[in-house]
PDB file of C-alpha atoms in Angstrom:
ATOM      1  CA  UNK K 343       1.924  31.572 -21.458  1.00 44.00           C
ATOM      2  CA  UNK K 344       4.643  32.155 -23.995  1.00 46.00           C
ATOM      3  CA  UNK K 345       8.001  30.376 -24.077  1.00 50.00           C
ATOM      4  CA  UNK K 346       9.658  33.397 -22.461  1.00 50.00           C
ATOM      5  CA  UNK K 347       6.953  34.051 -19.853  1.00 54.00           C
ATOM      6  CA  UNK K 348       8.585  34.339 -16.438  1.00 50.00           C
ATOM      7  CA  UNK K 349       5.403  34.624 -14.421  1.00 48.00           C
ATOM      8  CA  UNK K 350       4.867  31.914 -11.772  1.00 46.00           C
ATOM      9  CA  UNK K 351       2.352  29.214 -12.713  1.00 46.00           C
ATOM     10  CA  UNK K 352      -1.227  29.879 -11.633  1.00 46.00           C
ATOM     11  CA  UNK K 353      -2.124  27.493  -8.798  1.00 49.00           C
ATOM     12  CA  UNK K 354      -4.427  29.577  -6.600  1.00 64.00           C
ATOM     13  CA  UNK K 355      -7.524  27.793  -7.879  1.00 81.00           C
ATOM     14  CA  UNK K 356      -6.570  24.241  -6.854  1.00 90.00           C
ATOM     15  CA  UNK K 357      -9.604  22.538  -5.309  1.00 93.00           C
ATOM     16  CA  UNK K 358      -8.283  19.420  -3.569  1.00 93.00           C
ATOM     17  CA  UNK K 359     -11.747  18.011  -2.939  1.00 95.00           C
ATOM     18  CA  UNK K 360     -12.760  18.386  -6.576  1.00 96.00           C
ATOM     19  CA  UNK K 361      -9.477  16.901  -7.831  1.00 96.00           C
ATOM     20  CA  UNK K 362      -9.933  13.932  -5.484  1.00 96.00           C
ATOM     21  CA  UNK K 363     -13.525  13.408  -6.676  1.00 96.00           C
ATOM     22  CA  UNK K 364     -12.456  13.565 -10.328  1.00 97.00           C
ATOM     23  CA  UNK K 365      -9.726  10.971  -9.816  1.00 97.00           C
ATOM     24  CA  UNK K 366     -12.175   8.709  -8.020  1.00 97.00           C
ATOM     25  CA  UNK K 367     -14.556   9.061 -10.966  1.00 97.00           C
ATOM     26  CA  UNK K 368     -11.707   8.360 -13.404  1.00 97.00           C
ATOM     27  CA  UNK K 369     -10.741   5.154 -11.614  1.00 97.00           C
ATOM     28  CA  UNK K 370     -14.368   3.990 -11.666  1.00 97.00           C
ATOM     29  CA  UNK K 371     -14.559   4.772 -15.407  1.00 97.00           C
ATOM     30  CA  UNK K 372     -11.404   2.690 -15.877  1.00 97.00           C
ATOM     31  CA  UNK K 373     -13.136  -0.282 -14.266  1.00 97.00           C
ATOM     32  CA  UNK K 374     -11.169  -0.146 -11.019  1.00 97.00           C
ATOM     33  CA  UNK K 375     -12.499  -0.944  -7.558  1.00 97.00           C
ATOM     34  CA  UNK K 376     -11.945   2.367  -5.791  1.00 96.00           C
ATOM     35  CA  UNK K 377     -13.022   0.881  -2.469  1.00 96.00           C
ATOM     36  CA  UNK K 378     -10.296  -1.758  -2.499  1.00 97.00           C
ATOM     37  CA  UNK K 379      -7.535  -1.480   0.071  1.00 95.00           C
ATOM     38  CA  UNK K 380      -4.935  -0.435  -2.509  1.00 96.00           C
ATOM     39  CA  UNK K 381      -7.037   2.266  -4.200  1.00 97.00           C
ATOM     40  CA  UNK K 382      -9.160   3.598  -1.339  1.00 96.00           C
ATOM     41  CA  UNK K 383      -6.842   6.518  -0.580  1.00 96.00           C
ATOM     42  CA  UNK K 384      -5.360   6.929  -4.071  1.00 97.00           C
ATOM     43  CA  UNK K 385      -7.578   9.843  -5.221  1.00 97.00           C
ATOM     44  CA  UNK K 386      -6.621  11.881  -2.133  1.00 96.00           C
ATOM     45  CA  UNK K 387      -2.927  11.065  -2.558  1.00 96.00           C
ATOM     46  CA  UNK K 388      -3.000  12.091  -6.229  1.00 96.00           C
ATOM     47  CA  UNK K 389      -4.808  15.337  -5.383  1.00 96.00           C
ATOM     48  CA  UNK K 390      -2.104  16.175  -2.832  1.00 95.00           C
ATOM     49  CA  UNK K 391       0.562  15.377  -5.434  1.00 96.00           C
ATOM     50  CA  UNK K 392      -0.909  17.923  -7.850  1.00 95.00           C
ATOM     51  CA  UNK K 393      -1.002  20.602  -5.169  1.00 95.00           C
ATOM     52  CA  UNK K 394       2.596  19.872  -4.108  1.00 95.00           C
ATOM     53  CA  UNK K 395       3.794  19.774  -7.713  1.00 95.00           C
ATOM     54  CA  UNK K 396       2.117  22.950  -8.932  1.00 95.00           C
ATOM     55  CA  UNK K 397       2.742  24.952  -5.746  1.00 94.00           C
ATOM     56  CA  UNK K 398       6.382  23.906  -5.315  1.00 93.00           C
ATOM     57  CA  UNK K 399       8.498  26.735  -3.906  1.00 93.00           C
ATOM     58  CA  UNK K 400      12.084  26.511  -5.219  1.00 91.00           C
ATOM     59  CA  UNK K 401      13.255  29.320  -2.954  1.00 92.00           C
ATOM     60  CA  UNK K 402      15.106  32.503  -3.850  1.00 90.00           C
ATOM     61  CA  UNK K 403      16.462  32.591  -7.397  1.00 91.00           C
ATOM     62  CA  UNK K 404      17.747  36.144  -7.774  1.00 88.00           C
ATOM     63  CA  UNK K 405      20.811  36.248  -5.487  1.00 89.00           C
ATOM     64  CA  UNK K 406      23.679  37.763  -7.481  1.00 88.00           C
ATOM     65  CA  UNK K 407      27.178  38.977  -6.661  1.00 91.00           C
ATOM     66  CA  UNK K 408      29.284  41.713  -8.193  1.00 86.00           C
ATOM     67  CA  UNK K 409      32.033  40.213 -10.308  1.00 82.00           C
ATOM     68  CA  UNK K 410      34.940  41.861 -12.084  1.00 78.00           C
ATOM     69  CA  UNK K 411      35.373  39.566 -15.035  1.00 73.00           C
ATOM     70  CA  UNK K 412      38.502  39.189 -17.084  1.00 72.00           C
ATOM     71  CA  UNK K 413      38.701  38.198 -20.737  1.00 73.00           C
ATOM     72  CA  UNK K 414      37.211  34.892 -21.798  1.00 79.00           C
ATOM     73  CA  UNK K 415      35.398  34.058 -18.554  1.00 89.00           C
ATOM     74  CA  UNK K 416      32.160  32.130 -18.474  1.00 91.00           C
ATOM     75  CA  UNK K 417      30.053  30.199 -15.964  1.00 94.00           C
ATOM     76  CA  UNK K 418      28.680  26.733 -16.669  1.00 94.00           C
ATOM     77  CA  UNK K 419      26.563  24.578 -14.351  1.00 94.00           C
ATOM     78  CA  UNK K 420      25.832  21.191 -15.888  1.00 93.00           C
ATOM     79  CA  UNK K 421      23.876  18.080 -14.969  1.00 93.00           C
ATOM     80  CA  UNK K 422      20.947  19.818 -13.275  1.00 96.00           C
ATOM     81  CA  UNK K 423      18.306  17.106 -12.882  1.00 96.00           C
ATOM     82  CA  UNK K 424      14.606  17.913 -12.922  1.00 97.00           C
ATOM     83  CA  UNK K 425      11.288  16.199 -13.478  1.00 97.00           C
ATOM     84  CA  UNK K 426       8.367  17.865 -15.181  1.00 97.00           C
ATOM     85  CA  UNK K 427       5.003  16.850 -16.652  1.00 97.00           C
ATOM     86  CA  UNK K 428       4.201  16.849 -20.351  1.00 95.00           C
ATOM     87  CA  UNK K 429       1.242  19.131 -21.007  1.00 95.00           C
ATOM     88  CA  UNK K 430       0.129  16.932 -23.927  1.00 94.00           C
ATOM     89  CA  UNK K 431      -0.167  13.603 -22.076  1.00 93.00           C
ATOM     90  CA  UNK K 432       0.252  14.460 -18.373  1.00 94.00           C
ATOM     91  CA  UNK K 433       3.131  11.996 -18.204  1.00 94.00           C
ATOM     92  CA  UNK K 434       6.491  12.757 -16.557  1.00 95.00           C
ATOM     93  CA  UNK K 435       9.677  13.623 -18.372  1.00 96.00           C
ATOM     94  CA  UNK K 436      13.145  13.840 -16.874  1.00 96.00           C
ATOM     95  CA  UNK K 437      15.638  16.490 -17.885  1.00 96.00           C
ATOM     96  CA  UNK K 438      19.354  17.009 -17.574  1.00 96.00           C
ATOM     97  CA  UNK K 439      19.795  20.765 -17.955  1.00 97.00           C
ATOM     98  CA  UNK K 440      23.103  22.510 -18.695  1.00 96.00           C
ATOM     99  CA  UNK K 441      23.348  26.292 -18.283  1.00 97.00           C
ATOM    100  CA  UNK K 442      26.174  28.567 -19.388  1.00 96.00           C
ATOM    101  CA  UNK K 443      26.553  32.330 -19.522  1.00 96.00           C
ATOM    102  CA  UNK K 444      29.180  35.027 -19.909  1.00 95.00           C
ATOM    103  CA  UNK K 445      29.155  37.293 -16.806  1.00 94.00           C
ATOM    104  CA  UNK K 446      28.370  40.966 -17.319  1.00 91.00           C
ATOM    105  CA  UNK K 447      29.408  42.588 -14.062  1.00 89.00           C
ATOM    106  CA  UNK K 448      27.741  40.109 -11.743  1.00 91.00           C
ATOM    107  CA  UNK K 449      27.250  36.365 -11.270  1.00 93.00           C
ATOM    108  CA  UNK K 450      24.324  34.413  -9.914  1.00 95.00           C
ATOM    109  CA  UNK K 451      24.748  32.267  -6.826  1.00 94.00           C
ATOM    110  CA  UNK K 452      25.436  28.769  -8.154  1.00 94.00           C
ATOM    111  CA  UNK K 453      22.507  27.207  -6.288  1.00 95.00           C
ATOM    112  CA  UNK K 454      20.175  29.656  -8.016  1.00 96.00           C
ATOM    113  CA  UNK K 455      20.527  27.946 -11.387  1.00 97.00           C
ATOM    114  CA  UNK K 456      18.980  24.633 -10.238  1.00 97.00           C
ATOM    115  CA  UNK K 457      16.287  26.654  -8.448  1.00 97.00           C
ATOM    116  CA  UNK K 458      15.468  28.451 -11.703  1.00 97.00           C
ATOM    117  CA  UNK K 459      15.152  25.095 -13.470  1.00 98.00           C
ATOM    118  CA  UNK K 460      12.828  23.803 -10.726  1.00 97.00           C
ATOM    119  CA  UNK K 461      10.692  26.946 -10.986  1.00 97.00           C
ATOM    120  CA  UNK K 462       9.847  26.126 -14.586  1.00 98.00           C
ATOM    121  CA  UNK K 463       9.799  22.337 -14.219  1.00 97.00           C
ATOM    122  CA  UNK K 464       6.953  22.445 -11.695  1.00 97.00           C
ATOM    123  CA  UNK K 465       4.202  23.164 -14.180  1.00 96.00           C
ATOM    124  CA  UNK K 466       2.642  21.441 -17.172  1.00 97.00           C
ATOM    125  CA  UNK K 467       5.397  21.863 -19.717  1.00 97.00           C
ATOM    126  CA  UNK K 468       7.006  21.338 -23.063  1.00 97.00           C
ATOM    127  CA  UNK K 469      10.744  20.700 -23.037  1.00 97.00           C
ATOM    128  CA  UNK K 470      11.243  23.304 -25.741  1.00 97.00           C
ATOM    129  CA  UNK K 471       9.405  25.955 -23.728  1.00 98.00           C
ATOM    130  CA  UNK K 472      11.153  25.090 -20.463  1.00 98.00           C
ATOM    131  CA  UNK K 473      14.577  25.394 -22.079  1.00 98.00           C
ATOM    132  CA  UNK K 474      13.767  28.862 -23.430  1.00 98.00           C
ATOM    133  CA  UNK K 475      12.159  30.005 -20.179  1.00 98.00           C
ATOM    134  CA  UNK K 476      15.257  29.038 -18.175  1.00 98.00           C
ATOM    135  CA  UNK K 477      17.552  30.830 -20.646  1.00 98.00           C
ATOM    136  CA  UNK K 478      15.567  34.066 -20.528  1.00 98.00           C
ATOM    137  CA  UNK K 479      15.301  33.941 -16.727  1.00 97.00           C
ATOM    138  CA  UNK K 480      19.063  33.446 -16.360  1.00 97.00           C
ATOM    139  CA  UNK K 481      19.615  36.383 -18.719  1.00 97.00           C
ATOM    140  CA  UNK K 482      17.239  38.601 -16.760  1.00 96.00           C
ATOM    141  CA  UNK K 483      18.657  37.731 -13.336  1.00 96.00           C
ATOM    142  CA  UNK K 484      22.347  37.716 -14.277  1.00 95.00           C
ATOM    143  CA  UNK K 485      22.217  40.796 -16.479  1.00 94.00           C
ATOM    144  CA  UNK K 486      24.032  38.862 -19.193  1.00 95.00           C
ATOM    145  CA  UNK K 487      22.699  38.780 -22.725  1.00 94.00           C
ATOM    146  CA  UNK K 488      24.979  35.851 -23.597  1.00 96.00           C
ATOM    147  CA  UNK K 489      23.274  32.736 -22.261  1.00 97.00           C
ATOM    148  CA  UNK K 490      23.024  29.159 -23.458  1.00 97.00           C
ATOM    149  CA  UNK K 491      20.771  26.415 -22.082  1.00 97.00           C
ATOM    150  CA  UNK K 492      20.836  22.841 -23.316  1.00 96.00           C
ATOM    151  CA  UNK K 493      18.321  20.250 -22.084  1.00 96.00           C
ATOM    152  CA  UNK K 494      18.370  16.508 -22.689  1.00 95.00           C
ATOM    153  CA  UNK K 495      15.051  14.829 -21.908  1.00 94.00           C
ATOM    154  CA  UNK K 496      13.673  11.348 -21.445  1.00 93.00           C
ATOM    155  CA  UNK K 497       9.917  11.399 -22.030  1.00 91.00           C
ATOM    156  CA  UNK K 498       7.598   8.728 -20.682  1.00 91.00           C
ATOM    157  CA  UNK K 499       5.032   9.712 -23.318  1.00 86.00           C
ATOM    158  CA  UNK K 500       7.492   8.203 -25.822  1.00 84.00           C
ATOM    159  CA  UNK K 501       8.615   5.314 -23.622  1.00 80.00           C
ATOM    160  CA  UNK K 502       5.220   4.143 -22.304  1.00 86.00           C
ATOM    161  CA  UNK K 503       2.855   4.920 -25.168  1.00 80.00           C
ATOM    162  CA  UNK K 504       2.839   5.345 -28.938  1.00 76.00           C
ATOM    163  CA  UNK K 505       6.252   4.365 -30.282  1.00 77.00           C
ATOM    164  CA  UNK K 506       7.310   2.885 -26.890  1.00 78.00           C
ATOM    165  CA  UNK K 507      10.936   3.754 -27.494  1.00 74.00           C
ATOM    166  CA  UNK K 508      12.910   3.223 -24.282  1.00 76.00           C
ATOM    167  CA  UNK K 509      16.172   4.729 -25.523  1.00 78.00           C
ATOM    168  CA  UNK K 510      15.103   7.941 -27.270  1.00 82.00           C
ATOM    169  CA  UNK K 511      16.396  11.209 -25.851  1.00 90.00           C
ATOM    170  CA  UNK K 512      15.372  14.713 -26.920  1.00 92.00           C
ATOM    171  CA  UNK K 513      17.846  17.615 -26.936  1.00 94.00           C
ATOM    172  CA  UNK K 514      16.703  21.222 -27.016  1.00 96.00           C
ATOM    173  CA  UNK K 515      18.775  24.381 -26.857  1.00 96.00           C
ATOM    174  CA  UNK K 516      18.212  28.100 -26.446  1.00 97.00           C
ATOM    175  CA  UNK K 517      21.122  30.394 -27.313  1.00 97.00           C
ATOM    176  CA  UNK K 518      20.903  34.104 -26.585  1.00 97.00           C
ATOM    177  CA  UNK K 519      23.080  37.038 -27.510  1.00 97.00           C
ATOM    178  CA  UNK K 520      26.529  36.233 -28.905  1.00 95.00           C
ATOM    179  CA  UNK K 521      25.979  32.500 -28.454  1.00 96.00           C
ATOM    180  CA  UNK K 522      23.412  32.636 -31.233  1.00 95.00           C
ATOM    181  CA  UNK K 523      25.899  33.834 -33.832  1.00 94.00           C
ATOM    182  CA  UNK K 524      29.329  33.002 -32.387  1.00 94.00           C
ATOM    183  CA  UNK K 525      29.768  29.258 -32.945  1.00 93.00           C
ATOM    184  CA  UNK K 526      33.150  29.190 -31.215  1.00 92.00           C
ATOM    185  CA  UNK K 527      31.780  30.738 -28.026  1.00 92.00           C
ATOM    186  CA  UNK K 528      28.738  28.461 -28.075  1.00 92.00           C
ATOM    187  CA  UNK K 529      30.987  25.426 -28.596  1.00 91.00           C
ATOM    188  CA  UNK K 530      33.200  26.431 -25.661  1.00 91.00           C
ATOM    189  CA  UNK K 531      30.232  26.582 -23.292  1.00 92.00           C
ATOM    190  CA  UNK K 532      28.647  23.435 -24.689  1.00 88.00           C
ATOM    191  CA  UNK K 533      31.937  21.542 -24.362  1.00 89.00           C
ATOM    192  CA  UNK K 534      32.320  22.775 -20.781  1.00 89.00           C
ATOM    193  CA  UNK K 535      28.839  21.364 -20.103  1.00 84.00           C
ATOM    194  CA  UNK K 536      30.035  17.934 -21.388  1.00 70.00           C
ATOM    195  CA  UNK K 537      27.606  17.956 -24.261  1.00 58.00           C
ATOM    196  CA  UNK K 538      28.599  16.495 -27.623  1.00 54.00           C
ATOM    197  CA  UNK K 539      29.281  19.026 -30.350  1.00 53.00           C
ATOM    198  CA  UNK K 540      26.367  17.710 -32.394  1.00 54.00           C
ATOM    199  CA  UNK K 541      23.858  18.488 -29.639  1.00 53.00           C
ATOM    200  CA  UNK K 542      23.539  22.195 -30.446  1.00 50.00           C
TER     201      UNK K 542
END
């Protein structure tokens, strides 16, 4: 899938029994007693987690309302929290996502923006790709070409392994339309989202 692919993730082929068996085999390979009280049901629980995660239904995302905008209007929804899984290490990362756009004749229902984020968070991801996917989806559903998405992530693959940096945060942005070339407009939306000016 490309960064702008808006197709739902493929989850039809999930085989819970096979996933459970593979996790049981993994635990044995890691030297764990899979028949102990604490681990006996772990492979089945993990298999159910994968099914729930990859088949998550965020609900309707395309509800929009006609809107007669006046000069200088924009919509910003900030502080959208989501968890996803890093496709490189299969470890979780947490995102704070901030979305802004300039209406073009209609506005999305406010609850739809977090639902869009959840749609793309519930797959094996890269923060960079997720940020771009959300921006392009908001543009497609709102009819606005002027969209900005900023994501600030905390990655357990950095905190738990390798560098083991507990404080590092990663900021990614995708600016579409006028936001890509109009620094003043981009700054207005970023400021409204409570992001520091240097985070662009």
